[in-house]
């Protein structure tokens, strides 16, 4: 059971989203920079969402494993994972207690029932954070679309103004 904290940095990004700008007052370069910044935030939030989903899946696997720990499995032969791809044979000596990774290399011995509650709490907390980050991703994507449309409109207006000015210059040059 692992409790790696992967959602903390995203609270700052979510809070940053609440800031407002008058986009019409920005220059083309400022709009381009803003679009780039928002695109990076969307990417960061999307990666964070993926990391949270992965953490939630890992906790779900831990919850499933804890469901299988019953007194009748005590003394049975098991395969113990050393890494994600290497296992060694072992024997389950005490099915009533487990070691829980509480982060940064610290482990706590807990009863199976206490561990189930702990894991379920983590799954719920990650689920809440997934909801928040998901909303932030949708909002940022909407912001990105709005800034992109405004940038395109400003470029179109600038091109129209340049075309009109060129037309006037052409008329002036013709006698």
PDB file of C-alpha atoms in Angstrom:
ATOM      1  CA  UNK A   1       0.000   0.000   0.000  1.00  0.00           C
ATOM      2  CA  UNK A   2       1.568   3.309  -1.067  1.00  0.00           C
ATOM      3  CA  UNK A   3       0.575   6.902  -0.300  1.00  0.00           C
ATOM      4  CA  UNK A   4       2.764   8.864  -2.671  1.00  0.00           C
ATOM      5  CA  UNK A   5       1.340  12.407  -2.690  1.00  0.00           C
ATOM      6  CA  UNK A   6       0.778  13.267  -6.355  1.00  0.00           C
ATOM      7  CA  UNK A   7      -2.072  15.736  -6.109  1.00  0.00           C
ATOM      8  CA  UNK A   8      -0.654  18.520  -3.910  1.00  0.00           C
ATOM      9  CA  UNK A   9       0.914  20.659  -6.708  1.00  0.00           C
ATOM     10  CA  UNK A  10      -2.343  20.725  -8.654  1.00  0.00           C
ATOM     11  CA  UNK A  11      -4.218  22.657  -5.976  1.00  0.00           C
ATOM     12  CA  UNK A  12      -1.997  25.657  -6.822  1.00  0.00           C
ATOM     13  CA  UNK A  13      -2.850  25.358 -10.521  1.00  0.00           C
ATOM     14  CA  UNK A  14      -6.558  25.066  -9.756  1.00  0.00           C
ATOM     15  CA  UNK A  15      -6.418  28.236  -7.619  1.00  0.00           C
ATOM     16  CA  UNK A  16      -4.471  30.055 -10.376  1.00  0.00           C
ATOM     17  CA  UNK A  17      -7.362  29.328 -12.767  1.00  0.00           C
ATOM     18  CA  UNK A  18      -9.656  31.597 -10.733  1.00  0.00           C
ATOM     19  CA  UNK A  19      -7.718  34.729 -11.743  1.00  0.00           C
ATOM     20  CA  UNK A  20      -9.374  36.900 -14.386  1.00  0.00           C
ATOM     21  CA  UNK A  21      -7.885  38.937 -17.257  1.00  0.00           C
ATOM     22  CA  UNK A  22      -9.305  41.434 -19.721  1.00  0.00           C
ATOM     23  CA  UNK A  23      -8.237  39.541 -22.819  1.00  0.00           C
ATOM     24  CA  UNK A  24      -9.297  42.261 -25.243  1.00  0.00           C
ATOM     25  CA  UNK A  25      -6.646  44.599 -23.860  1.00  0.00           C
ATOM     26  CA  UNK A  26      -3.800  42.177 -24.598  1.00  0.00           C
ATOM     27  CA  UNK A  27      -1.517  42.512 -27.617  1.00  0.00           C
ATOM     28  CA  UNK A  28      -1.017  39.691 -30.116  1.00  0.00           C
ATOM     29  CA  UNK A  29       2.270  38.685 -28.485  1.00  0.00           C
ATOM     30  CA  UNK A  30       0.682  38.694 -25.044  1.00  0.00           C
ATOM     31  CA  UNK A  31      -2.204  36.564 -26.332  1.00  0.00           C
ATOM     32  CA  UNK A  32       0.239  34.120 -27.920  1.00  0.00           C
ATOM     33  CA  UNK A  33       2.181  33.883 -24.655  1.00  0.00           C
ATOM     34  CA  UNK A  34      -1.045  33.418 -22.708  1.00  0.00           C
ATOM     35  CA  UNK A  35      -2.191  30.688 -25.113  1.00  0.00           C
ATOM     36  CA  UNK A  36       1.161  28.917 -24.691  1.00  0.00           C
ATOM     37  CA  UNK A  37       0.939  29.221 -20.904  1.00  0.00           C
ATOM     38  CA  UNK A  38      -2.603  27.851 -20.798  1.00  0.00           C
ATOM     39  CA  UNK A  39      -1.628  24.996 -23.133  1.00  0.00           C
ATOM     40  CA  UNK A  40       1.205  24.082 -20.754  1.00  0.00           C
ATOM     41  CA  UNK A  41      -1.203  24.190 -17.806  1.00  0.00           C
ATOM     42  CA  UNK A  42      -3.620  21.910 -19.674  1.00  0.00           C
ATOM     43  CA  UNK A  43      -0.766  19.499 -20.327  1.00  0.00           C
ATOM     44  CA  UNK A  44       0.384  19.626 -16.693  1.00  0.00           C
ATOM     45  CA  UNK A  45      -3.133  19.129 -15.355  1.00  0.00           C
ATOM     46  CA  UNK A  46      -3.732  16.266 -17.776  1.00  0.00           C
ATOM     47  CA  UNK A  47      -0.525  14.574 -16.627  1.00  0.00           C
ATOM     48  CA  UNK A  48      -1.539  15.138 -13.012  1.00  0.00           C
ATOM     49  CA  UNK A  49      -4.934  13.628 -13.711  1.00  0.00           C
ATOM     50  CA  UNK A  50      -3.239  10.582 -15.206  1.00  0.00           C
ATOM     51  CA  UNK A  51      -0.941  10.256 -12.175  1.00  0.00           C
ATOM     52  CA  UNK A  52      -3.906  10.486  -9.819  1.00  0.00           C
ATOM     53  CA  UNK A  53      -5.762   7.848 -11.812  1.00  0.00           C
ATOM     54  CA  UNK A  54      -2.704   5.583 -11.592  1.00  0.00           C
ATOM     55  CA  UNK A  55      -2.473   6.115  -7.823  1.00  0.00           C
ATOM     56  CA  UNK A  56      -6.181   5.370  -7.446  1.00  0.00           C
ATOM     57  CA  UNK A  57      -5.753   2.162  -9.448  1.00  0.00           C
ATOM     58  CA  UNK A  58      -2.840   1.082  -7.249  1.00  0.00           C
ATOM     59  CA  UNK A  59      -4.883   1.680  -4.116  1.00  0.00           C
ATOM     60  CA  UNK A  60      -7.745  -0.290  -5.663  1.00  0.00           C
ATOM     61  CA  UNK A  61      -5.374  -3.197  -6.241  1.00  0.00           C
ATOM     62  CA  UNK A  62      -4.272  -2.906  -2.615  1.00  0.00           C
ATOM     63  CA  UNK A  63      -7.914  -2.959  -1.487  1.00  0.00           C
ATOM     64  CA  UNK A  64      -8.515  -6.109  -3.564  1.00  0.00           C
ATOM     65  CA  UNK A  65      -5.432  -7.768  -2.060  1.00  0.00           C
ATOM     66  CA  UNK A  66      -6.612  -6.907   1.452  1.00  0.00           C
ATOM     67  CA  UNK A  67      -9.982  -8.516   0.702  1.00  0.00           C
ATOM     68  CA  UNK A  68      -8.151 -11.785   0.039  1.00  0.00           C
ATOM     69  CA  UNK A  69      -6.364 -11.753   3.416  1.00  0.00           C
ATOM     70  CA  UNK A  70      -8.473 -14.013   5.610  1.00  0.00           C
ATOM     71  CA  UNK A  71      -7.438 -16.210   8.559  1.00  0.00           C
ATOM     72  CA  UNK A  72      -7.800 -19.346   6.437  1.00  0.00           C
ATOM     73  CA  UNK A  73      -4.982 -18.244   4.076  1.00  0.00           C
ATOM     74  CA  UNK A  74      -2.473 -18.166   6.922  1.00  0.00           C
ATOM     75  CA  UNK A  75       0.389 -20.616   6.345  1.00  0.00           C
ATOM     76  CA  UNK A  76      -0.228 -20.831   2.593  1.00  0.00           C
ATOM     77  CA  UNK A  77       2.555 -20.498   0.050  1.00  0.00           C
ATOM     78  CA  UNK A  78       2.579 -17.135  -1.776  1.00  0.00           C
ATOM     79  CA  UNK A  79       4.710 -15.226  -4.259  1.00  0.00           C
ATOM     80  CA  UNK A  80       6.128 -12.030  -2.753  1.00  0.00           C
ATOM     81  CA  UNK A  81       6.839  -9.149  -5.137  1.00  0.00           C
ATOM     82  CA  UNK A  82      10.312  -7.655  -4.798  1.00  0.00           C
ATOM     83  CA  UNK A  83       9.850  -5.422  -7.856  1.00  0.00           C
ATOM     84  CA  UNK A  84       7.089  -5.095 -10.424  1.00  0.00           C
ATOM     85  CA  UNK A  85       8.561  -8.038 -12.353  1.00  0.00           C
ATOM     86  CA  UNK A  86      10.447 -10.126  -9.773  1.00  0.00           C
ATOM     87  CA  UNK A  87       8.791 -12.385  -7.200  1.00  0.00           C
ATOM     88  CA  UNK A  88      10.156 -14.787  -4.589  1.00  0.00           C
ATOM     89  CA  UNK A  89       8.319 -17.682  -2.925  1.00  0.00           C
ATOM     90  CA  UNK A  90       7.200 -17.194   0.653  1.00  0.00           C
ATOM     91  CA  UNK A  91       4.737 -18.288   3.299  1.00  0.00           C
ATOM     92  CA  UNK A  92       2.034 -16.156   4.848  1.00  0.00           C
ATOM     93  CA  UNK A  93       2.758 -16.336   8.582  1.00  0.00           C
ATOM     94  CA  UNK A  94       0.239 -13.847   9.981  1.00  0.00           C
ATOM     95  CA  UNK A  95      -2.835 -12.966   7.908  1.00  0.00           C
ATOM     96  CA  UNK A  96      -4.204 -10.573  10.529  1.00  0.00           C
ATOM     97  CA  UNK A  97      -1.587  -7.819  10.132  1.00  0.00           C
ATOM     98  CA  UNK A  98       0.044  -6.036   7.188  1.00  0.00           C
ATOM     99  CA  UNK A  99       2.719  -3.408   6.687  1.00  0.00           C
ATOM    100  CA  UNK A 100       1.333  -0.203   5.191  1.00  0.00           C
ATOM    101  CA  UNK A 101       3.604   2.184   3.282  1.00  0.00           C
ATOM    102  CA  UNK A 102       2.665   5.608   4.627  1.00  0.00           C
ATOM    103  CA  UNK A 103       5.134   7.454   2.409  1.00  0.00           C
ATOM    104  CA  UNK A 104       8.798   8.426   2.227  1.00  0.00           C
ATOM    105  CA  UNK A 105       9.937   4.932   3.151  1.00  0.00           C
ATOM    106  CA  UNK A 106       7.950   4.647   6.391  1.00  0.00           C
ATOM    107  CA  UNK A 107       5.863   1.562   7.079  1.00  0.00           C
ATOM    108  CA  UNK A 108       3.261   1.030   9.788  1.00  0.00           C
ATOM    109  CA  UNK A 109       1.973  -2.336  10.947  1.00  0.00           C
ATOM    110  CA  UNK A 110      -1.817  -2.332  10.917  1.00  0.00           C
ATOM    111  CA  UNK A 111      -4.606  -4.831  11.192  1.00  0.00           C
ATOM    112  CA  UNK A 112      -6.218  -5.884   7.919  1.00  0.00           C
ATOM    113  CA  UNK A 113      -9.463  -4.087   8.834  1.00  0.00           C
ATOM    114  CA  UNK A 114      -7.608  -0.880   9.725  1.00  0.00           C
ATOM    115  CA  UNK A 115      -5.646  -1.142   6.493  1.00  0.00           C
ATOM    116  CA  UNK A 116      -8.860  -1.572   4.483  1.00  0.00           C
ATOM    117  CA  UNK A 117     -10.250   1.635   6.001  1.00  0.00           C
ATOM    118  CA  UNK A 118      -6.976   3.441   5.326  1.00  0.00           C
ATOM    119  CA  UNK A 119      -6.894   2.338   1.684  1.00  0.00           C
ATOM    120  CA  UNK A 120     -10.572   3.180   1.129  1.00  0.00           C
ATOM    121  CA  UNK A 121      -9.952   6.628   2.613  1.00  0.00           C
ATOM    122  CA  UNK A 122      -7.077   7.158   0.192  1.00  0.00           C
ATOM    123  CA  UNK A 123      -9.201   5.984  -2.746  1.00  0.00           C
ATOM    124  CA  UNK A 124     -11.936   8.440  -1.759  1.00  0.00           C
ATOM    125  CA  UNK A 125      -9.482  11.309  -1.290  1.00  0.00           C
ATOM    126  CA  UNK A 126      -7.886  10.655  -4.671  1.00  0.00           C
ATOM    127  CA  UNK A 127     -11.358  10.443  -6.242  1.00  0.00           C
ATOM    128  CA  UNK A 128     -12.207  13.894  -4.869  1.00  0.00           C
ATOM    129  CA  UNK A 129      -8.939  15.269  -6.236  1.00  0.00           C
ATOM    130  CA  UNK A 130      -9.613  13.607  -9.600  1.00  0.00           C
ATOM    131  CA  UNK A 131     -12.929  15.440  -9.739  1.00  0.00           C
ATOM    132  CA  UNK A 132     -11.263  18.780  -8.973  1.00  0.00           C
ATOM    133  CA  UNK A 133      -8.453  18.286 -11.465  1.00  0.00           C
ATOM    134  CA  UNK A 134     -10.938  17.059 -14.096  1.00  0.00           C
ATOM    135  CA  UNK A 135     -12.975  20.251 -13.729  1.00  0.00           C
ATOM    136  CA  UNK A 136      -9.786  22.329 -13.894  1.00  0.00           C
ATOM    137  CA  UNK A 137      -8.748  20.552 -17.113  1.00  0.00           C
ATOM    138  CA  UNK A 138     -12.131  21.259 -18.704  1.00  0.00           C
ATOM    139  CA  UNK A 139     -12.005  24.908 -17.613  1.00  0.00           C
ATOM    140  CA  UNK A 140      -8.459  25.357 -18.901  1.00  0.00           C
ATOM    141  CA  UNK A 141      -9.368  23.741 -22.226  1.00  0.00           C
ATOM    142  CA  UNK A 142     -12.269  26.171 -22.476  1.00  0.00           C
ATOM    143  CA  UNK A 143      -9.939  29.072 -21.649  1.00  0.00           C
ATOM    144  CA  UNK A 144      -7.477  27.840 -24.272  1.00  0.00           C
ATOM    145  CA  UNK A 145     -10.217  27.712 -26.899  1.00  0.00           C
ATOM    146  CA  UNK A 146     -11.411  31.224 -25.956  1.00  0.00           C
ATOM    147  CA  UNK A 147      -7.892  32.701 -26.154  1.00  0.00           C
ATOM    148  CA  UNK A 148      -7.257  30.919 -29.461  1.00  0.00           C
ATOM    149  CA  UNK A 149     -10.492  32.280 -30.968  1.00  0.00           C
ATOM    150  CA  UNK A 150      -9.727  35.800 -29.727  1.00  0.00           C
ATOM    151  CA  UNK A 151      -6.200  35.570 -31.140  1.00  0.00           C
ATOM    152  CA  UNK A 152      -7.536  34.411 -34.501  1.00  0.00           C
ATOM    153  CA  UNK A 153     -10.089  37.249 -34.523  1.00  0.00           C
ATOM    154  CA  UNK A 154      -7.410  39.852 -33.733  1.00  0.00           C
ATOM    155  CA  UNK A 155      -5.150  38.489 -36.473  1.00  0.00           C
ATOM    156  CA  UNK A 156      -8.066  38.569 -38.950  1.00  0.00           C
ATOM    157  CA  UNK A 157      -8.901  42.185 -37.994  1.00  0.00           C
ATOM    158  CA  UNK A 158      -5.237  43.155 -38.357  1.00  0.00           C
ATOM    159  CA  UNK A 159      -5.066  41.521 -41.795  1.00  0.00           C
ATOM    160  CA  UNK A 160      -8.283  43.294 -42.849  1.00  0.00           C
ATOM    161  CA  UNK A 161      -6.898  46.628 -41.670  1.00  0.00           C
ATOM    162  CA  UNK A 162      -3.652  46.037 -43.551  1.00  0.00           C
ATOM    163  CA  UNK A 163      -5.573  45.045 -46.687  1.00  0.00           C
ATOM    164  CA  UNK A 164      -7.729  48.185 -46.418  1.00  0.00           C
ATOM    165  CA  UNK A 165      -4.646  50.344 -45.953  1.00  0.00           C
ATOM    166  CA  UNK A 166      -2.978  48.738 -48.983  1.00  0.00           C
ATOM    167  CA  UNK A 167      -6.131  49.369 -50.998  1.00  0.00           C
ATOM    168  CA  UNK A 168      -6.075  53.055 -50.010  1.00  0.00           C
ATOM    169  CA  UNK A 169      -2.391  53.305 -50.958  1.00  0.00           C
ATOM    170  CA  UNK A 170      -3.156  51.702 -54.332  1.00  0.00           C
ATOM    171  CA  UNK A 171      -5.948  54.247 -54.929  1.00  0.00           C
ATOM    172  CA  UNK A 172      -3.668  57.137 -54.002  1.00  0.00           C
ATOM    173  CA  UNK A 173      -0.961  55.928 -56.403  1.00  0.00           C
ATOM    174  CA  UNK A 174      -3.411  55.708 -59.322  1.00  0.00           C
ATOM    175  CA  UNK A 175      -3.952  59.086 -61.048  1.00  0.00           C
TER     176      UNK A 175
END
